[in-house]
Coordinates of C-alpha atoms in Angstrom, one line a residue:
Chain A
X299 CA 1.3 -18.4 29.0
X300 CA 3.2 -17.9 32.2
X301 CA 3.8 -14.2 31.4
X302 CA 0.1 -13.4 31.3
X303 CA -1.1 -11.3 34.2
X304 CA -4.7 -12.4 34.0
X305 CA -7.7 -11.2 36.1
X306 CA -8.4 -13.6 38.9
X307 CA -11.9 -14.3 37.4
X308 CA -10.6 -14.5 33.8
X309 CA -12.8 -16.6 31.5
X310 CA -11.6 -19.4 29.3
X311 CA -11.6 -18.6 25.6
X312 CA -11.9 -20.9 22.7
X313 CA -11.6 -20.2 19.0
X314 CA -12.6 -22.4 16.1
X315 CA -11.5 -21.4 12.6
X316 CA -9.0 -22.0 9.9
X317 CA -5.2 -22.5 10.1
X318 CA -3.6 -22.2 6.7
X319 CA -0.7 -21.3 4.5
X320 CA -1.0 -17.9 2.9
X321 CA 0.8 -16.2 0.0
X322 CA 0.0 -12.5 0.0
X323 CA 1.2 -9.6 -2.1
X324 CA 0.4 -5.9 -1.4
X325 CA 1.9 -2.6 -2.7
X326 CA 4.5 -3.0 0.2
X327 CA 5.8 -6.4 -0.9
X328 CA 5.0 -10.1 -0.8
X329 CA 5.1 -13.0 1.6
X330 CA 5.0 -16.6 0.4
X331 CA 3.9 -19.7 2.2
X332 CA 3.5 -18.0 5.6
X333 CA 1.3 -18.9 8.5
X334 CA -2.3 -17.6 8.2
X335 CA -5.9 -18.5 8.9
X336 CA -8.7 -16.9 10.9
X337 CA -8.1 -18.9 14.1
X338 CA -4.4 -18.0 14.1
X339 CA -4.9 -14.2 13.8
X340 CA -7.6 -14.4 16.4
X341 CA -5.5 -16.5 18.8
X342 CA -2.4 -14.4 18.5
X343 CA -4.3 -11.2 19.3
X344 CA -6.4 -12.7 22.1
X345 CA -3.2 -14.3 23.6
X346 CA -2.2 -10.8 24.7
X347 CA -5.0 -11.0 27.3
X348 CA -5.7 -14.7 28.1
X349 CA -4.6 -18.2 27.3
X350 CA -6.4 -19.3 24.1
X351 CA -7.8 -22.7 23.2
X352 CA -7.6 -23.5 19.4
X353 CA -9.8 -25.9 17.6
X354 CA -9.0 -26.5 13.9
X355 CA -7.6 -28.9 11.4
X356 CA -4.6 -29.0 9.1
X357 CA -3.3 -31.5 6.6
X358 CA -0.3 -33.8 7.1
X359 CA 1.6 -31.5 4.8
X360 CA 1.5 -28.7 7.5
X361 CA 5.1 -27.7 7.7
X362 CA 7.0 -28.4 10.9
X363 CA 8.3 -24.8 10.8
X364 CA 4.8 -23.3 10.9
X365 CA 3.8 -25.8 13.7
X366 CA 6.8 -24.7 15.7
X367 CA 5.9 -21.1 15.1
X368 CA 2.4 -21.7 16.4
X369 CA 3.6 -23.7 19.4
X370 CA 5.9 -20.9 20.4
X371 CA 2.9 -18.6 21.2
X372 CA 1.8 -20.5 24.2
X373 CA -1.6 -21.4 22.6
X374 CA -3.4 -24.5 23.8
X375 CA -3.3 -26.6 20.7
X376 CA -5.1 -29.7 22.2
X377 CA -7.9 -29.1 19.6
X378 CA -5.6 -28.9 16.6
X379 CA -6.1 -32.0 14.5
X380 CA -3.5 -33.1 11.9
X381 CA -5.5 -35.1 9.4
X382 CA -3.8 -38.0 7.7
X383 CA -4.2 -38.0 3.9
X384 CA -5.4 -34.4 3.8
X385 CA -3.8 -31.2 2.7
X386 CA -3.7 -27.9 4.6
X387 CA -5.9 -24.9 3.5
X388 CA -4.0 -22.5 1.2
X389 CA -4.9 -19.0 0.2
X390 CA -3.1 -16.7 -2.2
X391 CA -4.4 -13.1 -2.1
X392 CA -3.4 -9.7 -3.5
X393 CA -4.2 -6.2 -2.3
X394 CA -4.0 -3.1 -4.5
X395 CA -4.8 0.6 -4.3
X396 CA -6.3 1.5 -0.9
X397 CA -6.1 -2.2 0.1
X398 CA -9.7 -2.2 1.3
X399 CA -10.4 -5.5 -0.4
X400 CA -8.4 -8.7 -1.0
X401 CA -8.5 -10.2 -4.4
X402 CA -8.2 -14.0 -4.2
X403 CA -5.7 -15.2 -6.7
X404 CA -6.1 -18.8 -5.8
X405 CA -7.7 -20.7 -3.0
X406 CA -7.4 -24.4 -2.1
X407 CA -9.9 -25.3 0.6
X408 CA -8.4 -28.8 1.0
X409 CA -9.0 -30.1 4.5
X410 CA -11.5 -27.2 5.1
X411 CA -13.8 -28.8 2.5
X412 CA -13.9 -32.1 4.6
X413 CA -15.6 -32.8 7.9
X414 CA -14.9 -30.3 10.6
X415 CA -12.6 -30.7 13.6
X416 CA -13.9 -31.8 17.0
X417 CA -13.9 -29.9 20.3
X418 CA -11.8 -32.0 22.6
X419 CA -13.3 -33.0 26.0
X420 CA -10.8 -30.7 27.8
X421 CA -12.4 -27.7 26.0
X422 CA -16.0 -28.7 26.5
X423 CA -16.3 -26.2 29.3
X424 CA -15.2 -23.0 27.7
X425 CA -16.7 -19.6 28.8
X426 CA -16.2 -17.6 25.6
X427 CA -16.4 -19.1 22.2
X428 CA -15.5 -17.5 18.9
X429 CA -16.7 -19.2 15.8
X430 CA -14.6 -17.8 13.0
X431 CA -16.0 -17.8 9.5
X432 CA -16.9 -21.2 8.2
X433 CA -20.0 -23.1 6.9
X434 CA -22.9 -22.1 9.2
X435 CA -23.9 -25.7 9.9
X436 CA -20.4 -26.5 11.1
X437 CA -20.5 -23.4 13.3
X438 CA -23.6 -24.8 15.1
X439 CA -22.0 -28.3 15.3
X440 CA -18.9 -26.9 17.0
X441 CA -20.9 -24.7 19.3
X442 CA -23.1 -27.6 20.3
X443 CA -19.9 -29.3 21.6
X444 CA -19.4 -26.6 24.2
X445 CA -21.5 -26.7 27.3
X446 CA -23.5 -23.4 27.6
X447 CA -20.8 -20.8 27.2
X448 CA -21.3 -17.4 28.8
X449 CA -20.6 -15.8 25.4
X450 CA -20.6 -17.2 21.9
X451 CA -19.8 -15.1 18.8
X452 CA -19.8 -16.0 15.1
X453 CA -18.4 -14.4 12.1
X454 CA -19.5 -15.2 8.5
X455 CA -18.8 -14.3 4.9
X456 CA -20.6 -13.3 1.6
X457 CA -20.5 -16.9 0.3
X458 CA -22.7 -18.3 3.1
X459 CA -25.1 -15.3 2.9
X460 CA -25.6 -16.1 -0.8
X461 CA -25.6 -19.9 -0.6
X462 CA -26.7 -20.9 2.9
X463 CA -28.8 -18.0 4.1
X464 CA -31.3 -20.1 6.1
X465 CA -28.6 -22.0 7.9
X466 CA -26.7 -18.8 8.6
X467 CA -29.9 -17.2 10.1
X468 CA -30.2 -20.3 12.4
X469 CA -26.6 -19.9 13.6
X470 CA -27.2 -16.2 14.3
X471 CA -30.3 -17.3 16.3
X472 CA -28.2 -19.4 18.7
X473 CA -25.1 -17.1 19.4
X474 CA -24.8 -14.2 21.8
X475 CA -23.1 -12.0 19.3
X476 CA -22.3 -11.6 15.6
X477 CA -19.3 -9.9 14.0
X478 CA -19.2 -9.3 10.3
X479 CA -18.1 -6.7 7.9
X480 CA -20.1 -3.8 6.6
X481 CA -20.7 -5.3 3.1
X482 CA -21.9 -8.6 4.7
X483 CA -24.2 -6.8 7.1
X484 CA -25.8 -4.9 4.2
X485 CA -26.0 -8.0 2.0
X486 CA -27.6 -10.1 4.7
X487 CA -30.1 -7.5 6.0
X488 CA -30.9 -5.7 2.9
X489 CA -30.5 -2.4 4.8
X490 CA -28.0 0.1 3.5
X491 CA -27.9 2.0 6.8
X492 CA -25.5 0.1 9.1
X493 CA -27.4 1.0 12.3
X494 CA -30.5 -0.4 10.7
X495 CA -28.6 -3.4 9.4
X496 CA -27.3 -4.1 13.0
X497 CA -30.8 -3.8 14.4
X498 CA -32.1 -6.2 11.8
X499 CA -29.6 -8.7 13.0
X500 CA -30.4 -8.1 16.7
X501 CA -34.0 -9.0 15.9
X502 CA -32.8 -12.5 15.0
X503 CA -31.7 -13.1 18.6
X504 CA -28.2 -12.1 19.5
X505 CA -27.4 -9.6 22.3
X506 CA -25.0 -7.6 20.2
X507 CA -23.7 -7.1 16.7
X508 CA -20.3 -5.7 15.7
X509 CA -20.0 -4.4 12.2
X510 CA -16.4 -4.2 11.0
X511 CA -15.6 -1.4 8.6
X512 CA -11.9 -2.0 7.9
X513 CA -10.0 1.3 7.7
X514 CA -13.2 3.0 8.8
X515 CA -13.5 1.4 12.2
X516 CA -16.3 -0.5 13.8
X517 CA -19.9 -0.2 15.0
X518 CA -21.4 -2.0 18.0
X519 CA -25.2 -2.3 17.9
X520 CA -27.0 -3.4 21.0
X521 CA -30.3 -2.6 22.8
X522 CA -28.3 0.2 24.5
X523 CA -27.8 2.0 21.2
X524 CA -25.0 2.2 18.6
X525 CA -21.4 2.8 19.5
X526 CA -19.1 3.8 16.6
X527 CA -15.3 3.8 16.8
X528 CA -12.8 4.9 14.1
X529 CA -9.9 2.7 13.1
X530 CA -6.6 3.6 14.8
X531 CA -5.1 6.1 12.3
X532 CA -2.1 4.2 10.9
X533 CA 0.6 5.3 8.6
X534 CA 2.0 1.9 8.1
X535 CA -0.3 -0.6 6.4
X536 CA 1.7 -3.3 4.8
X537 CA -0.8 -6.2 4.8
X538 CA -4.4 -6.0 5.9
X539 CA -4.8 -9.8 6.0
X540 CA -6.2 -11.0 9.3
X541 CA -7.3 -7.5 10.5
X542 CA -10.9 -8.6 11.1
X543 CA -9.9 -11.8 13.1
X544 CA -7.3 -9.8 15.0
X545 CA -10.0 -7.3 15.9
X546 CA -12.2 -10.1 17.2
X547 CA -9.3 -11.6 19.1
X548 CA -8.4 -8.4 20.8
X549 CA -12.0 -7.7 21.7
X550 CA -12.9 -11.1 23.0
X551 CA -9.5 -11.7 24.6
X552 CA -10.0 -8.5 26.6
X553 CA -13.5 -9.4 27.5
X554 CA -12.4 -12.9 28.7
X555 CA -9.6 -11.3 30.7
X556 CA -12.0 -9.1 32.6
X557 CA -14.2 -12.0 33.6
X558 CA -17.4 -10.2 32.4
X559 CA -19.5 -10.5 29.3
X560 CA -21.7 -7.4 29.8
X561 CA -22.1 -4.6 27.4
X562 CA -19.8 -2.1 29.1
X563 CA -17.0 -4.7 28.8
X564 CA -17.8 -5.5 25.2
X565 CA -17.8 -1.7 24.5
X566 CA -14.3 -1.4 26.1
X567 CA -13.3 -4.4 24.0
X568 CA -13.9 -2.4 20.8
X569 CA -10.8 -0.3 21.7
X570 CA -8.7 -3.5 22.3
X571 CA -9.9 -5.1 19.1
X572 CA -9.2 -1.9 17.1
X573 CA -5.7 -1.7 18.5
X574 CA -5.0 -5.4 17.9
X575 CA -6.0 -5.0 14.2
X576 CA -3.8 -1.9 13.9
X577 CA -0.7 -3.9 14.9
X578 CA -1.5 -6.8 12.6
X579 CA -1.6 -4.7 9.5
X580 CA 1.8 -3.2 10.1
X581 CA 3.6 -6.2 8.7
X582 CA 3.0 -9.4 6.7
X583 CA 1.4 -12.5 8.2
X584 CA 1.8 -12.8 12.0
X585 CA 5.2 -11.0 12.1
X586 CA 4.1 -7.9 14.0
X587 CA 1.9 -9.8 16.4
X588 CA 4.8 -12.2 17.2
X589 CA 7.1 -9.3 18.3
X590 CA 4.3 -7.5 20.1
X591 CA 4.5 -7.1 23.9
X592 CA 1.7 -6.3 26.3
X593 CA 3.2 -3.0 27.3
X594 CA 3.2 -1.9 23.6
X595 CA -0.5 -2.9 23.4
X596 CA -1.4 -1.1 26.6
X597 CA 0.4 2.1 25.4
X598 CA -1.5 2.2 22.1
X599 CA -4.8 1.4 23.9
X600 CA -4.2 4.4 26.1
X601 CA -3.2 6.6 23.2
X602 CA -6.4 5.6 21.3
X603 CA -8.5 6.3 24.4
X604 CA -6.9 9.7 24.7
X605 CA -7.4 10.4 21.0
X606 CA -11.1 9.8 21.5
X607 CA -11.4 12.0 24.6
X608 CA -13.1 15.3 23.8
X609 CA -14.4 18.2 25.8
Chain B
X95 CA -28.6 36.7 16.4
X96 CA -29.9 38.0 19.6
X97 CA -30.4 34.5 21.1
X98 CA -26.7 33.6 20.7
X99 CA -24.9 33.3 23.9
X100 CA -21.5 33.8 22.5
X101 CA -18.1 33.8 24.3
X102 CA -16.9 37.3 25.2
X103 CA -13.9 36.9 22.9
X104 CA -15.8 35.2 20.1
X105 CA -14.2 35.7 16.7
X106 CA -16.0 37.0 13.6
X107 CA -16.7 34.3 11.0
X108 CA -17.0 34.8 7.3
X109 CA -18.0 32.2 4.6
X110 CA -17.7 32.6 0.9
X111 CA -19.4 30.0 -1.3
X112 CA -22.4 29.1 -3.3
X113 CA -26.1 29.9 -2.7
X114 CA -28.4 28.0 -5.1
X115 CA -31.6 26.3 -5.9
X116 CA -31.4 22.5 -5.5
X117 CA -33.6 19.6 -6.6
X118 CA -32.7 16.4 -4.8
X119 CA -34.0 12.9 -4.9
X120 CA -33.0 10.1 -2.5
X121 CA -34.5 6.7 -1.6
X122 CA -36.5 8.7 1.1
X123 CA -38.2 11.1 -1.3
X124 CA -37.6 14.2 -3.3
X125 CA -37.4 18.0 -2.7
X126 CA -37.7 20.4 -5.7
X127 CA -36.4 23.9 -6.0
X128 CA -35.3 24.2 -2.4
X129 CA -32.6 26.4 -0.9
X130 CA -29.1 24.9 -1.2
X131 CA -25.4 25.8 -1.7
X132 CA -22.2 25.4 0.3
X133 CA -22.3 28.8 1.9
X134 CA -25.9 28.2 3.1
X135 CA -25.2 24.9 4.7
X136 CA -22.1 26.2 6.3
X137 CA -23.8 29.4 7.6
X138 CA -26.9 27.6 9.0
X139 CA -24.6 25.2 11.0
X140 CA -22.1 27.8 12.2
X141 CA -25.0 30.1 13.2
X142 CA -25.7 27.7 16.1
X143 CA -22.4 29.2 17.6
X144 CA -21.7 32.7 16.3
X145 CA -23.2 35.3 13.9
X146 CA -22.1 34.4 10.3
X147 CA -21.1 36.8 7.5
X148 CA -22.1 35.5 4.1
X149 CA -20.4 36.4 0.8
X150 CA -21.9 35.1 -2.4
X151 CA -23.9 35.9 -5.5
X152 CA -27.3 34.9 -6.8
X153 CA -29.2 35.9 -10.0
X154 CA -32.1 38.3 -10.2
X155 CA -34.3 35.2 -10.5
X156 CA -33.5 34.2 -6.9
X157 CA -37.0 33.6 -5.4
X158 CA -38.3 36.0 -2.8
X159 CA -39.4 33.0 -0.7
X160 CA -35.8 31.6 -0.5
X161 CA -34.5 35.1 0.3
X162 CA -37.0 35.4 3.1
X163 CA -36.0 31.9 4.3
X164 CA -32.3 33.0 4.4
X165 CA -33.0 36.3 6.1
X166 CA -34.9 34.5 8.8
X167 CA -31.8 32.9 10.0
X168 CA -30.1 36.0 11.3
X169 CA -27.2 35.7 9.0
X170 CA -25.4 38.9 8.0
X171 CA -26.2 39.1 4.3
X172 CA -24.3 42.3 3.6
X173 CA -22.0 40.3 1.2
X174 CA -24.9 38.8 -0.8
X175 CA -24.9 40.2 -4.3
X176 CA -28.0 39.9 -6.4
X177 CA -26.7 40.3 -9.9
X178 CA -28.9 41.9 -12.6
X179 CA -29.2 39.9 -15.8
X180 CA -27.8 36.8 -14.2
X181 CA -29.4 33.5 -13.1
X182 CA -28.9 31.7 -9.9
X183 CA -26.9 28.5 -9.6
X184 CA -29.0 25.4 -9.9
X185 CA -28.2 21.8 -9.0
X186 CA -30.2 18.6 -9.5
X187 CA -28.8 15.6 -7.8
X188 CA -29.8 12.0 -7.0
X189 CA -28.6 9.6 -4.3
X190 CA -29.1 5.8 -4.4
X191 CA -28.1 2.8 -2.4
X192 CA -25.9 3.7 0.5
X193 CA -26.1 7.4 -0.5
X194 CA -22.4 7.8 -0.2
X195 CA -22.1 9.7 -3.5
X196 CA -24.4 12.1 -5.3
X197 CA -25.1 11.6 -9.0
X198 CA -25.5 15.0 -10.7
X199 CA -28.6 14.8 -12.9
X200 CA -28.2 18.4 -14.1
X201 CA -26.2 21.4 -13.1
X202 CA -26.4 25.0 -14.3
X203 CA -23.6 27.1 -12.9
X204 CA -25.2 30.3 -14.2
X205 CA -23.9 33.2 -12.0
X206 CA -21.1 31.0 -10.6
X207 CA -19.5 30.9 -14.0
X208 CA -19.2 34.7 -14.0
X209 CA -16.9 36.9 -11.9
X210 CA -16.9 36.2 -8.2
X211 CA -18.6 38.3 -5.5
X212 CA -16.7 41.0 -3.5
X213 CA -16.1 41.0 0.2
X214 CA -17.7 44.2 1.4
X215 CA -15.7 46.7 3.4
X216 CA -17.6 45.8 6.5
X217 CA -16.3 42.3 6.4
X218 CA -12.7 43.1 5.5
X219 CA -11.7 42.5 9.1
X220 CA -12.9 38.9 9.7
X221 CA -11.1 36.6 12.0
X222 CA -12.1 33.2 10.6
X223 CA -12.7 32.7 6.9
X224 CA -14.1 29.6 5.2
X225 CA -13.6 29.4 1.5
X226 CA -16.1 26.9 0.3
X227 CA -15.4 25.0 -2.8
X228 CA -15.0 27.2 -5.9
X229 CA -12.3 27.9 -8.5
X230 CA -8.9 28.1 -6.6
X231 CA -8.0 31.5 -8.1
X232 CA -11.3 32.9 -6.9
X233 CA -10.6 31.5 -3.5
X234 CA -7.3 33.4 -3.4
X235 CA -8.9 36.6 -4.7
X236 CA -11.6 36.4 -2.0
X237 CA -9.1 35.7 0.8
X238 CA -6.9 38.6 -0.4
X239 CA -9.9 40.9 0.4
X240 CA -9.7 40.0 4.1
X241 CA -7.0 41.6 6.2
X242 CA -4.8 38.8 7.8
X243 CA -7.5 36.5 9.3
X244 CA -6.5 34.4 12.3
X245 CA -7.7 31.3 10.5
X246 CA -8.5 30.7 6.9
X247 CA -9.7 27.3 5.6
X248 CA -10.5 26.2 2.1
X249 CA -12.4 23.3 0.6
X250 CA -12.1 22.0 -3.0
X251 CA -13.4 19.4 -5.4
X252 CA -12.2 16.8 -7.9
X253 CA -12.8 19.1 -10.8
X254 CA -10.1 21.6 -9.7
X255 CA -7.7 18.9 -8.8
X256 CA -7.9 17.6 -12.3
X257 CA -8.1 20.9 -14.2
X258 CA -6.4 23.6 -12.0
X259 CA -4.0 21.6 -9.9
X260 CA -1.2 24.3 -9.8
X261 CA -3.6 27.0 -8.8
X262 CA -5.1 24.8 -6.1
X263 CA -1.7 24.1 -4.7
X264 CA -1.1 27.8 -4.5
X265 CA -4.4 28.3 -2.6
X266 CA -3.4 25.5 -0.2
X267 CA -0.1 27.3 0.3
X268 CA -1.8 30.4 1.6
X269 CA -4.5 29.1 3.9
X270 CA -4.2 27.9 7.6
X271 CA -6.3 24.8 6.9
X272 CA -7.7 22.5 4.3
X273 CA -10.9 20.5 4.4
X274 CA -11.6 18.0 1.7
X275 CA -13.1 14.6 1.3
X276 CA -11.2 11.3 1.3
X277 CA -11.4 10.8 -2.5
X278 CA -10.1 14.3 -3.1
X279 CA -7.3 13.9 -0.6
X280 CA -6.2 10.7 -2.4
X281 CA -6.5 12.2 -5.9
X282 CA -4.5 15.3 -5.0
X283 CA -1.7 13.6 -3.0
X284 CA -1.4 10.4 -4.9
X285 CA -1.3 8.6 -1.4
X286 CA -3.9 6.0 -0.7
X287 CA -3.3 6.0 3.0
X288 CA -5.2 9.0 4.4
X289 CA -2.7 9.9 7.2
X290 CA 0.0 10.1 4.5
X291 CA -2.3 12.0 2.2
X292 CA -2.9 14.5 5.1
X293 CA 0.8 14.8 5.7
X294 CA 1.5 15.4 2.0
X295 CA -1.0 18.3 2.2
X296 CA 0.5 19.7 5.4
X297 CA 3.9 19.9 3.7
X298 CA 2.3 22.4 1.3
X299 CA 2.0 24.9 4.2
X300 CA -1.3 24.7 6.1
X301 CA -1.3 24.1 9.9
X302 CA -3.9 21.4 9.6
X303 CA -5.9 19.2 7.2
X304 CA -9.4 17.7 7.8
X305 CA -10.3 14.8 5.6
X306 CA -14.0 14.2 5.5
X307 CA -15.1 10.6 5.0
X308 CA -18.9 11.0 4.9
X309 CA -20.6 8.2 6.8
X310 CA -17.2 7.1 8.0
X311 CA -16.3 10.2 9.9
X312 CA -13.3 12.5 9.7
X313 CA -9.6 12.7 10.2
X314 CA -7.7 15.7 11.5
X315 CA -4.0 15.7 10.5
X316 CA -1.7 18.2 12.1
X317 CA 1.9 18.2 13.4
X318 CA 0.5 16.9 16.7
X319 CA -0.5 13.6 15.0
X320 CA -3.7 12.3 13.5
X321 CA -7.1 12.4 15.2
X322 CA -9.9 10.2 13.8
X323 CA -13.5 10.5 14.7
X324 CA -16.4 8.3 13.5
X325 CA -19.6 9.8 12.1
X326 CA -22.4 10.1 14.6
X327 CA -24.2 6.8 14.1
X328 CA -27.5 7.8 12.6
X329 CA -30.6 5.7 11.7
X330 CA -32.3 8.6 9.8
X331 CA -30.4 9.6 6.7
X332 CA -32.9 11.2 4.3
X333 CA -30.6 13.6 2.3
X334 CA -26.8 13.8 2.6
X335 CA -26.6 17.0 0.6
X336 CA -24.7 19.7 2.5
X337 CA -23.2 17.3 5.1
X338 CA -19.6 18.3 4.3
X339 CA -20.3 22.1 4.5
X340 CA -22.4 21.6 7.6
X341 CA -19.5 19.8 9.1
X342 CA -17.2 22.7 8.3
X343 CA -19.8 25.2 9.7
X344 CA -20.2 23.3 13.0
X345 CA -16.4 23.0 13.3
X346 CA -15.4 26.6 12.5
X347 CA -18.5 28.1 14.1
X348 CA -17.5 26.4 17.4
X349 CA -13.9 27.5 17.0
X350 CA -14.9 31.1 16.4
X351 CA -17.3 31.0 19.4
X352 CA -14.4 29.8 21.6
X353 CA -12.2 32.8 20.5
X354 CA -9.2 30.4 20.0
X355 CA -7.8 29.0 16.8
X356 CA -5.4 26.5 18.4
X357 CA -5.3 22.8 17.7
X358 CA -7.1 21.7 20.9
X359 CA -10.0 23.9 19.9
X360 CA -10.0 22.6 16.3
X361 CA -9.9 19.1 17.7
X362 CA -13.0 19.8 19.9
X363 CA -14.5 21.4 16.8
X364 CA -14.4 17.9 15.1
X365 CA -17.2 16.8 17.4
X366 CA -19.3 19.9 16.7
X367 CA -18.8 19.5 13.0
X368 CA -19.8 15.9 13.1
X369 CA -22.9 16.6 15.1
X370 CA -23.9 19.5 12.7
X371 CA -23.6 17.1 9.7
X372 CA -25.6 14.4 11.6
X373 CA -28.6 16.9 11.9
X374 CA -28.4 18.1 8.3
X375 CA -28.8 14.7 6.8
X376 CA -31.9 13.9 8.8
X377 CA -34.1 15.8 6.4
X378 CA -34.1 17.5 2.9
X379 CA -32.4 20.8 2.2
X380 CA -32.1 23.0 5.3
X381 CA -35.3 21.7 7.0
X382 CA -33.7 20.1 9.9
X383 CA -31.2 22.9 10.6
X384 CA -34.1 25.4 10.5
X385 CA -35.9 23.7 13.3
X386 CA -32.7 22.9 15.3
X387 CA -32.2 24.5 18.7
X388 CA -28.9 25.0 20.5
X389 CA -30.0 22.8 23.4
X390 CA -30.6 19.9 20.9
X391 CA -27.1 20.5 19.5
X392 CA -25.5 20.5 22.9
X393 CA -27.4 17.4 23.9
X394 CA -26.1 15.5 20.9
X395 CA -22.6 16.8 21.3
X396 CA -22.6 15.5 24.9
X397 CA -24.0 12.2 23.7
X398 CA -21.3 11.9 21.1
X399 CA -18.6 12.8 23.6
X400 CA -19.9 10.1 26.0
X401 CA -20.1 7.5 23.2
X402 CA -16.4 8.1 22.6
X403 CA -15.3 7.9 26.2
X404 CA -13.7 4.5 26.9
X405 CA -11.8 3.0 29.8

């Protein structure tokens, strides 16, 4: 993206995850057949900080309009495979009440249930890698195609904790960091206290764990002790879809832009991740992120930092 | 308390609320027939900052050991009535799983179901008043016995929201601030978004609202915009009883000690309240607060402020 004012030593950033077609209804309204998927939310958020390399697969039914929409964000789509004879991932979800949990009305894995995408040769040297939620074996296969990244981070979900626990533990053993939500952290560790859940995960090998708590913020657990941040207090919450992946994108996009993968930079990334998520949920699908400018992001980052400054 | 190093312009602080005998079991153990009650947790926390005036009522069965325990904290107990022929409030609660909610095994209101205590003449001029959770009409009667305090704050509970809503709205209309938990804020306002719930409450008259979110921290809503803080990330959570009242005590005790009731001071009080609650939950009943020293409090306050400092 020519408009990006990146740090001279900015790191390259790669995301692997889903690209799909979502239909979402919330108390604020409904959006049908819109762009969605973990890799997309991550990439749109991270793209505020650095160019983003996307690895994923869609079916040949992927609409030209959504493809144009993606292409307009300046993402590097060299790793986006359009698979002949396959259909794109579709998700239909609904949020009610406090919107803390999506109810899946219908899901069609389609191409996501087939073999995974490949990391193209041009992306084999990527410094920071985010493995969005998918089957843990596939996460390891994808990571193995990148030559010793400086930072690799995986997400996961309740399904794999229940059905592929051993494989998931293997994946956690080979990444630098884990990001998952509070329910998943508790389910996986068996610890109800989140600091203890994070420390349980640390003992498996990663350098840090970020536990996402939705409207309650996030918790970074590392050998330097826990760091808790609240969510940005928002009045406008129209559609929480993609908040977690936007959080990861803001965090790792910022880290990559700083050219450093140390804990102080990850810590500062918590603020950028939180702010990215706070924009995402203000409108359906990628609408808010598409209109978002870097000055708007920076203003809210400053506002959030000020809100957390106490004497 | 002679050891208190108070600000020259420190304000006097009065709490009205329950004093009782608790039996609590949690995954960490059990404590039977121990000191409890909202006014007690509040007073022990606030007493780290200023002397505290206690107004409440116990029965003639109130054990001498618990009375000695209370007296040992340097509280001003001139407003503690021991009512002949009445029995002390008793609560038996249990926490399970993530301990976010107490299950009441048994409750005997006893003296709390009778007429309320009186504010003694010596306390009629009190600058800061905390009306812990009780029947809203009683909260107003108690407040009316204090001559125009600089700051008055009430708590409440789901029972009064359901059964005495109009009376509760009246109480909220005459106090400077409201502190309540997230579920109560949602139930009362009908708003699922907590910033909107807080603004709904502000419209009833108070200058500020603090929504307590337990392990997820707290939210201050005022005309100057929302301020969210996380909870202090604790590994040791043995008994959450009294966390909310300890939070209120730390917050208002700090505010009184600063001699100012403006929003910046209330904002800084959020940190002190959070830290007070974080100590309370580390052990059963008042055990942790009884051993607590002001340097320990100040160290954790500094640690929390540092944790929230971002670039």
